[in-house]
């Protein structure tokens, strides 16, 4: 396959997956914003959303203050934000159009129809009226794109480059969500402990009420993390118990049967790399294989002891390096 064709297919899939992940994060935070919380907590939550996608600097360059409305507008509509949903769906459609002959009619029509419908959304106030409906639509179109790809395309190199882009992007986004959310949880836990210390002088009934309220907020916090990666129902099926941070981390990092876990994503990256291997890709396959093995044989206790943030930071660096190696071996070389 021509490297330019592979490049377009790879990035078509990455942009589609990125749009879905952005919609997932925004939807969860819109729902979380309805819970009782202080103004500072709400602002910190939206700041975390920007931080996950490394968009905080770009947002601050455009806006004087941080509000839910402006964050959503920046991450959905803004054509100057390359990671906005509108920009991602436009780039996905442009990459698909460039290699129209490598796609089935159904796969192309999904990309084209999604962009056309997206434009009509941007011209109305539907996003402001019901943002959750819009985010569900974005997720549905991404699911539809993957389903049509799997259901109608020949499993040749074109198919495997699409799948490779999907799982590489998904691994990157899942790692970012875990890292930022667990940092936020540490801050929330610290605030809760401070609140409990202050409540020691209160009556027993007041102290119990405060603990119950904190426990409910803690549940909703971790449930929101799981829902952002469609993992809430899976967690209940696997663990059948209360939600704990350690188990959330284990599910999203080390469970091979959890579709959006880091281990599952890397397993699919390895499989698709094997199908497109060429004369110069052996070193890249070894690099990906070592990253996969490090996850496969890790234990959550070891990861937490070593430091979750440090582990995920290293993972993101290695994923970035893997993307560069794939570009070097298979795709259009980066401009000097």
PDB file of N, CA, C and O in Angstrom, residues 115-158:
ATOM      1  N   UNK A 115     -20.160  14.623   8.741  1.00  0.00           N
ATOM      2  CA  UNK A 115     -19.687  16.008   8.628  1.00  0.00           C
ATOM      3  C   UNK A 115     -20.819  16.943   8.181  1.00  0.00           C
ATOM      4  O   UNK A 115     -20.956  18.060   8.697  1.00  0.00           O
ATOM      5  N   UNK A 116     -21.647  16.494   7.262  1.00  0.00           N
ATOM      6  CA  UNK A 116     -22.765  17.323   6.797  1.00  0.00           C
ATOM      7  C   UNK A 116     -23.727  17.607   7.951  1.00  0.00           C
ATOM      8  O   UNK A 116     -24.163  18.747   8.160  1.00  0.00           O
ATOM      9  N   UNK A 117     -24.060  16.582   8.730  1.00  0.00           N
ATOM     10  CA  UNK A 117     -24.952  16.760   9.866  1.00  0.00           C
ATOM     11  C   UNK A 117     -24.302  17.639  10.928  1.00  0.00           C
ATOM     12  O   UNK A 117     -24.970  18.459  11.578  1.00  0.00           O
ATOM     13  N   UNK A 118     -22.989  17.499  11.091  1.00  0.00           N
ATOM     14  CA  UNK A 118     -22.274  18.320  12.071  1.00  0.00           C
ATOM     15  C   UNK A 118     -22.400  19.799  11.720  1.00  0.00           C
ATOM     16  O   UNK A 118     -22.605  20.649  12.600  1.00  0.00           O
ATOM     17  N   UNK A 119     -22.290  20.126  10.464  1.00  0.00           N
ATOM     18  CA  UNK A 119     -22.423  21.521  10.035  1.00  0.00           C
ATOM     19  C   UNK A 119     -23.801  22.083  10.382  1.00  0.00           C
ATOM     20  O   UNK A 119     -23.922  23.237  10.800  1.00  0.00           O
ATOM     21  N   UNK A 120     -24.837  21.272  10.197  1.00  0.00           N
ATOM     22  CA  UNK A 120     -26.184  21.734  10.529  1.00  0.00           C
ATOM     23  C   UNK A 120     -26.326  21.952  12.035  1.00  0.00           C
ATOM     24  O   UNK A 120     -27.014  22.874  12.472  1.00  0.00           O
ATOM     25  N   UNK A 121     -25.664  21.105  12.848  1.00  0.00           N
ATOM     26  CA  UNK A 121     -25.661  21.305  14.302  1.00  0.00           C
ATOM     27  C   UNK A 121     -25.030  22.652  14.653  1.00  0.00           C
ATOM     28  O   UNK A 121     -25.528  23.383  15.515  1.00  0.00           O
ATOM     29  N   UNK A 122     -23.930  22.968  14.003  1.00  0.00           N
ATOM     30  CA  UNK A 122     -23.203  24.192  14.324  1.00  0.00           C
ATOM     31  C   UNK A 122     -23.983  25.446  13.962  1.00  0.00           C
ATOM     32  O   UNK A 122     -23.717  26.527  14.493  1.00  0.00           O
ATOM     33  N   UNK A 123     -24.949  25.323  13.065  1.00  0.00           N
ATOM     34  CA  UNK A 123     -25.726  26.479  12.612  1.00  0.00           C
ATOM     35  C   UNK A 123     -26.991  26.694  13.438  1.00  0.00           C
ATOM     36  O   UNK A 123     -27.739  27.630  13.191  1.00  0.00           O
ATOM     37  N   UNK A 124     -27.224  25.823  14.405  1.00  0.00           N
ATOM     38  CA  UNK A 124     -28.403  25.951  15.272  1.00  0.00           C
ATOM     39  C   UNK A 124     -27.950  26.098  16.720  1.00  0.00           C
ATOM     40  O   UNK A 124     -26.754  26.069  17.019  1.00  0.00           O
ATOM     41  N   UNK A 125     -28.900  26.209  17.621  1.00  0.00           N
ATOM     42  CA  UNK A 125     -28.578  26.277  19.049  1.00  0.00           C
ATOM     43  C   UNK A 125     -28.863  24.945  19.748  1.00  0.00           C
ATOM     44  O   UNK A 125     -29.102  24.899  20.956  1.00  0.00           O
ATOM     45  N   UNK A 126     -28.865  23.849  18.965  1.00  0.00           N
ATOM     46  CA  UNK A 126     -29.150  22.527  19.528  1.00  0.00           C
ATOM     47  C   UNK A 126     -28.137  22.149  20.602  1.00  0.00           C
ATOM     48  O   UNK A 126     -28.491  21.523  21.604  1.00  0.00           O
ATOM     49  N   UNK A 127     -26.882  22.531  20.406  1.00  0.00           N
ATOM     50  CA  UNK A 127     -25.842  22.213  21.384  1.00  0.00           C
ATOM     51  C   UNK A 127     -26.131  22.893  22.710  1.00  0.00           C
ATOM     52  O   UNK A 127     -25.976  22.286  23.778  1.00  0.00           O
ATOM     53  N   UNK A 128     -26.549  24.153  22.677  1.00  0.00           N
ATOM     54  CA  UNK A 128     -26.842  24.890  23.903  1.00  0.00           C
ATOM     55  C   UNK A 128     -28.096  24.343  24.603  1.00  0.00           C
ATOM     56  O   UNK A 128     -28.162  24.297  25.832  1.00  0.00           O
ATOM     57  N   UNK A 129     -29.091  23.932  23.824  1.00  0.00           N
ATOM     58  CA  UNK A 129     -30.347  23.461  24.397  1.00  0.00           C
ATOM     59  C   UNK A 129     -30.201  22.115  25.086  1.00  0.00           C
ATOM     60  O   UNK A 129     -30.748  21.893  26.171  1.00  0.00           O
ATOM     61  N   UNK A 130     -29.472  21.195  24.461  1.00  0.00           N
ATOM     62  CA  UNK A 130     -29.310  19.859  25.041  1.00  0.00           C
ATOM     63  C   UNK A 130     -27.952  19.288  24.631  1.00  0.00           C
ATOM     64  O   UNK A 130     -27.861  18.489  23.698  1.00  0.00           O
ATOM     65  N   UNK A 131     -26.881  19.691  25.332  1.00  0.00           N
ATOM     66  CA  UNK A 131     -25.550  19.212  24.948  1.00  0.00           C
ATOM     67  C   UNK A 131     -25.407  17.697  25.026  1.00  0.00           C
ATOM     68  O   UNK A 131     -24.704  17.107  24.198  1.00  0.00           O
ATOM     69  N   UNK A 132     -26.077  17.045  25.971  1.00  0.00           N
ATOM     70  CA  UNK A 132     -25.939  15.592  26.100  1.00  0.00           C
ATOM     71  C   UNK A 132     -26.448  14.858  24.865  1.00  0.00           C
ATOM     72  O   UNK A 132     -25.873  13.846  24.451  1.00  0.00           O
ATOM     73  N   UNK A 133     -27.540  15.360  24.267  1.00  0.00           N
ATOM     74  CA  UNK A 133     -28.043  14.743  23.035  1.00  0.00           C
ATOM     75  C   UNK A 133     -27.010  14.839  21.922  1.00  0.00           C
ATOM     76  O   UNK A 133     -26.813  13.892  21.151  1.00  0.00           O
ATOM     77  N   UNK A 134     -26.358  15.991  21.832  1.00  0.00           N
ATOM     78  CA  UNK A 134     -25.324  16.170  20.811  1.00  0.00           C
ATOM     79  C   UNK A 134     -24.153  15.223  21.045  1.00  0.00           C
ATOM     80  O   UNK A 134     -23.655  14.583  20.112  1.00  0.00           O
ATOM     81  N   UNK A 135     -23.688  15.106  22.282  1.00  0.00           N
ATOM     82  CA  UNK A 135     -22.556  14.233  22.573  1.00  0.00           C
ATOM     83  C   UNK A 135     -22.907  12.772  22.307  1.00  0.00           C
ATOM     84  O   UNK A 135     -22.057  12.004  21.836  1.00  0.00           O
ATOM     85  N   UNK A 136     -24.139  12.386  22.597  1.00  0.00           N
ATOM     86  CA  UNK A 136     -24.575  11.026  22.285  1.00  0.00           C
ATOM     87  C   UNK A 136     -24.558  10.799  20.774  1.00  0.00           C
ATOM     88  O   UNK A 136     -24.218   9.706  20.298  1.00  0.00           O
ATOM     89  N   UNK A 137     -24.935  11.823  20.030  1.00  0.00           N
ATOM     90  CA  UNK A 137     -24.911  11.711  18.566  1.00  0.00           C
ATOM     91  C   UNK A 137     -23.490  11.498  18.065  1.00  0.00           C
ATOM     92  O   UNK A 137     -23.242  10.653  17.193  1.00  0.00           O
ATOM     93  N   UNK A 138     -22.528  12.248  18.603  1.00  0.00           N
ATOM     94  CA  UNK A 138     -21.125  12.096  18.197  1.00  0.00           C
ATOM     95  C   UNK A 138     -20.644  10.681  18.494  1.00  0.00           C
ATOM     96  O   UNK A 138     -20.005  10.030  17.652  1.00  0.00           O
ATOM     97  N   UNK A 139     -20.940  10.177  19.688  1.00  0.00           N
ATOM     98  CA  UNK A 139     -20.530   8.811  20.047  1.00  0.00           C
ATOM     99  C   UNK A 139     -21.184   7.791  19.116  1.00  0.00           C
ATOM    100  O   UNK A 139     -20.533   6.836  18.675  1.00  0.00           O
ATOM    101  N   UNK A 140     -22.467   7.996  18.827  1.00  0.00           N
ATOM    102  CA  UNK A 140     -23.182   7.074  17.948  1.00  0.00           C
ATOM    103  C   UNK A 140     -22.563   7.043  16.552  1.00  0.00           C
ATOM    104  O   UNK A 140     -22.392   5.964  15.965  1.00  0.00           O
ATOM    105  N   UNK A 141     -22.184   8.211  16.034  1.00  0.00           N
ATOM    106  CA  UNK A 141     -21.586   8.251  14.687  1.00  0.00           C
ATOM    107  C   UNK A 141     -20.224   7.558  14.671  1.00  0.00           C
ATOM    108  O   UNK A 141     -19.862   6.904  13.694  1.00  0.00           O
ATOM    109  N   UNK A 142     -19.475   7.679  15.765  1.00  0.00           N
ATOM    110  CA  UNK A 142     -18.194   6.991  15.847  1.00  0.00           C
ATOM    111  C   UNK A 142     -18.396   5.473  15.915  1.00  0.00           C
ATOM    112  O   UNK A 142     -17.702   4.710  15.234  1.00  0.00           O
ATOM    113  N   UNK A 143     -19.372   5.040  16.730  1.00  0.00           N
ATOM    114  CA  UNK A 143     -19.697   3.608  16.778  1.00  0.00           C
ATOM    115  C   UNK A 143     -20.115   3.108  15.397  1.00  0.00           C
ATOM    116  O   UNK A 143     -19.722   2.018  14.972  1.00  0.00           O
ATOM    117  N   UNK A 144     -20.909   3.910  14.716  1.00  0.00           N
ATOM    118  CA  UNK A 144     -21.400   3.526  13.388  1.00  0.00           C
ATOM    119  C   UNK A 144     -20.243   3.403  12.401  1.00  0.00           C
ATOM    120  O   UNK A 144     -20.189   2.462  11.599  1.00  0.00           O
ATOM    121  N   UNK A 145     -19.296   4.342  12.485  1.00  0.00           N
ATOM    122  CA  UNK A 145     -18.139   4.294  11.595  1.00  0.00           C
ATOM    123  C   UNK A 145     -17.321   3.023  11.812  1.00  0.00           C
ATOM    124  O   UNK A 145     -16.937   2.345  10.844  1.00  0.00           O
ATOM    125  N   UNK A 146     -17.075   2.682  13.078  1.00  0.00           N
ATOM    126  CA  UNK A 146     -16.319   1.451  13.352  1.00  0.00           C
ATOM    127  C   UNK A 146     -17.090   0.216  12.917  1.00  0.00           C
ATOM    128  O   UNK A 146     -16.521  -0.724  12.352  1.00  0.00           O
ATOM    129  N   UNK A 147     -18.395   0.205  13.202  1.00  0.00           N
ATOM    130  CA  UNK A 147     -19.201  -0.956  12.829  1.00  0.00           C
ATOM    131  C   UNK A 147     -19.248  -1.187  11.328  1.00  0.00           C
ATOM    132  O   UNK A 147     -19.121  -2.324  10.864  1.00  0.00           O
ATOM    133  N   UNK A 148     -19.402  -0.111  10.586  1.00  0.00           N
ATOM    134  CA  UNK A 148     -19.431  -0.223   9.119  1.00  0.00           C
ATOM    135  C   UNK A 148     -18.070  -0.665   8.584  1.00  0.00           C
ATOM    136  O   UNK A 148     -17.987  -1.467   7.648  1.00  0.00           O
ATOM    137  N   UNK A 149     -17.002  -0.152   9.181  1.00  0.00           N
ATOM    138  CA  UNK A 149     -15.661  -0.562   8.765  1.00  0.00           C
ATOM    139  C   UNK A 149     -15.470  -2.058   8.958  1.00  0.00           C
ATOM    140  O   UNK A 149     -15.021  -2.774   8.052  1.00  0.00           O
ATOM    141  N   UNK A 150     -15.823  -2.551  10.139  1.00  0.00           N
ATOM    142  CA  UNK A 150     -15.658  -3.975  10.423  1.00  0.00           C
ATOM    143  C   UNK A 150     -16.612  -4.830   9.585  1.00  0.00           C
ATOM    144  O   UNK A 150     -16.259  -5.924   9.130  1.00  0.00           O
ATOM    145  N   UNK A 151     -17.809  -4.319   9.343  1.00  0.00           N
ATOM    146  CA  UNK A 151     -18.833  -5.113   8.666  1.00  0.00           C
ATOM    147  C   UNK A 151     -18.779  -5.107   7.157  1.00  0.00           C
ATOM    148  O   UNK A 151     -19.373  -5.985   6.525  1.00  0.00           O
ATOM    149  N   UNK A 152     -18.076  -4.129   6.553  1.00  0.00           N
ATOM    150  CA  UNK A 152     -18.128  -4.035   5.082  1.00  0.00           C
ATOM    151  C   UNK A 152     -16.768  -4.061   4.396  1.00  0.00           C
ATOM    152  O   UNK A 152     -16.714  -4.289   3.190  1.00  0.00           O
ATOM    153  N   UNK A 153     -15.676  -3.841   5.135  1.00  0.00           N
ATOM    154  CA  UNK A 153     -14.370  -3.742   4.473  1.00  0.00           C
ATOM    155  C   UNK A 153     -13.612  -5.063   4.471  1.00  0.00           C
ATOM    156  O   UNK A 153     -13.675  -5.838   5.432  1.00  0.00           O
ATOM    157  N   UNK A 154     -12.916  -5.301   3.389  1.00  0.00           N
ATOM    158  CA  UNK A 154     -11.998  -6.429   3.309  1.00  0.00           C
ATOM    159  C   UNK A 154     -10.898  -6.237   4.352  1.00  0.00           C
ATOM    160  O   UNK A 154     -10.394  -5.133   4.545  1.00  0.00           O
ATOM    161  N   UNK A 155     -10.531  -7.303   5.047  1.00  0.00           N
ATOM    162  CA  UNK A 155      -9.512  -7.179   6.088  1.00  0.00           C
ATOM    163  C   UNK A 155      -8.106  -7.219   5.467  1.00  0.00           C
ATOM    164  O   UNK A 155      -7.308  -8.121   5.692  1.00  0.00           O
ATOM    165  N   UNK A 156      -7.843  -6.178   4.685  1.00  0.00           N
ATOM    166  CA  UNK A 156      -6.541  -6.021   4.054  1.00  0.00           C
ATOM    167  C   UNK A 156      -5.737  -4.959   4.787  1.00  0.00           C
ATOM    168  O   UNK A 156      -6.064  -4.580   5.913  1.00  0.00           O
ATOM    169  N   UNK A 157      -4.696  -4.437   4.176  1.00  0.00           N
ATOM    170  CA  UNK A 157      -3.858  -3.444   4.839  1.00  0.00           C
ATOM    171  C   UNK A 157      -4.637  -2.172   5.171  1.00  0.00           C
ATOM    172  O   UNK A 157      -4.417  -1.554   6.214  1.00  0.00           O
ATOM    173  N   UNK A 158      -5.537  -1.772   4.282  1.00  0.00           N
ATOM    174  CA  UNK A 158      -6.340  -0.567   4.540  1.00  0.00           C
ATOM    175  C   UNK A 158      -7.125  -0.727   5.837  1.00  0.00           C
ATOM    176  O   UNK A 158      -7.156   0.175   6.689  1.00  0.00           O
TER     177      UNK A 158
END
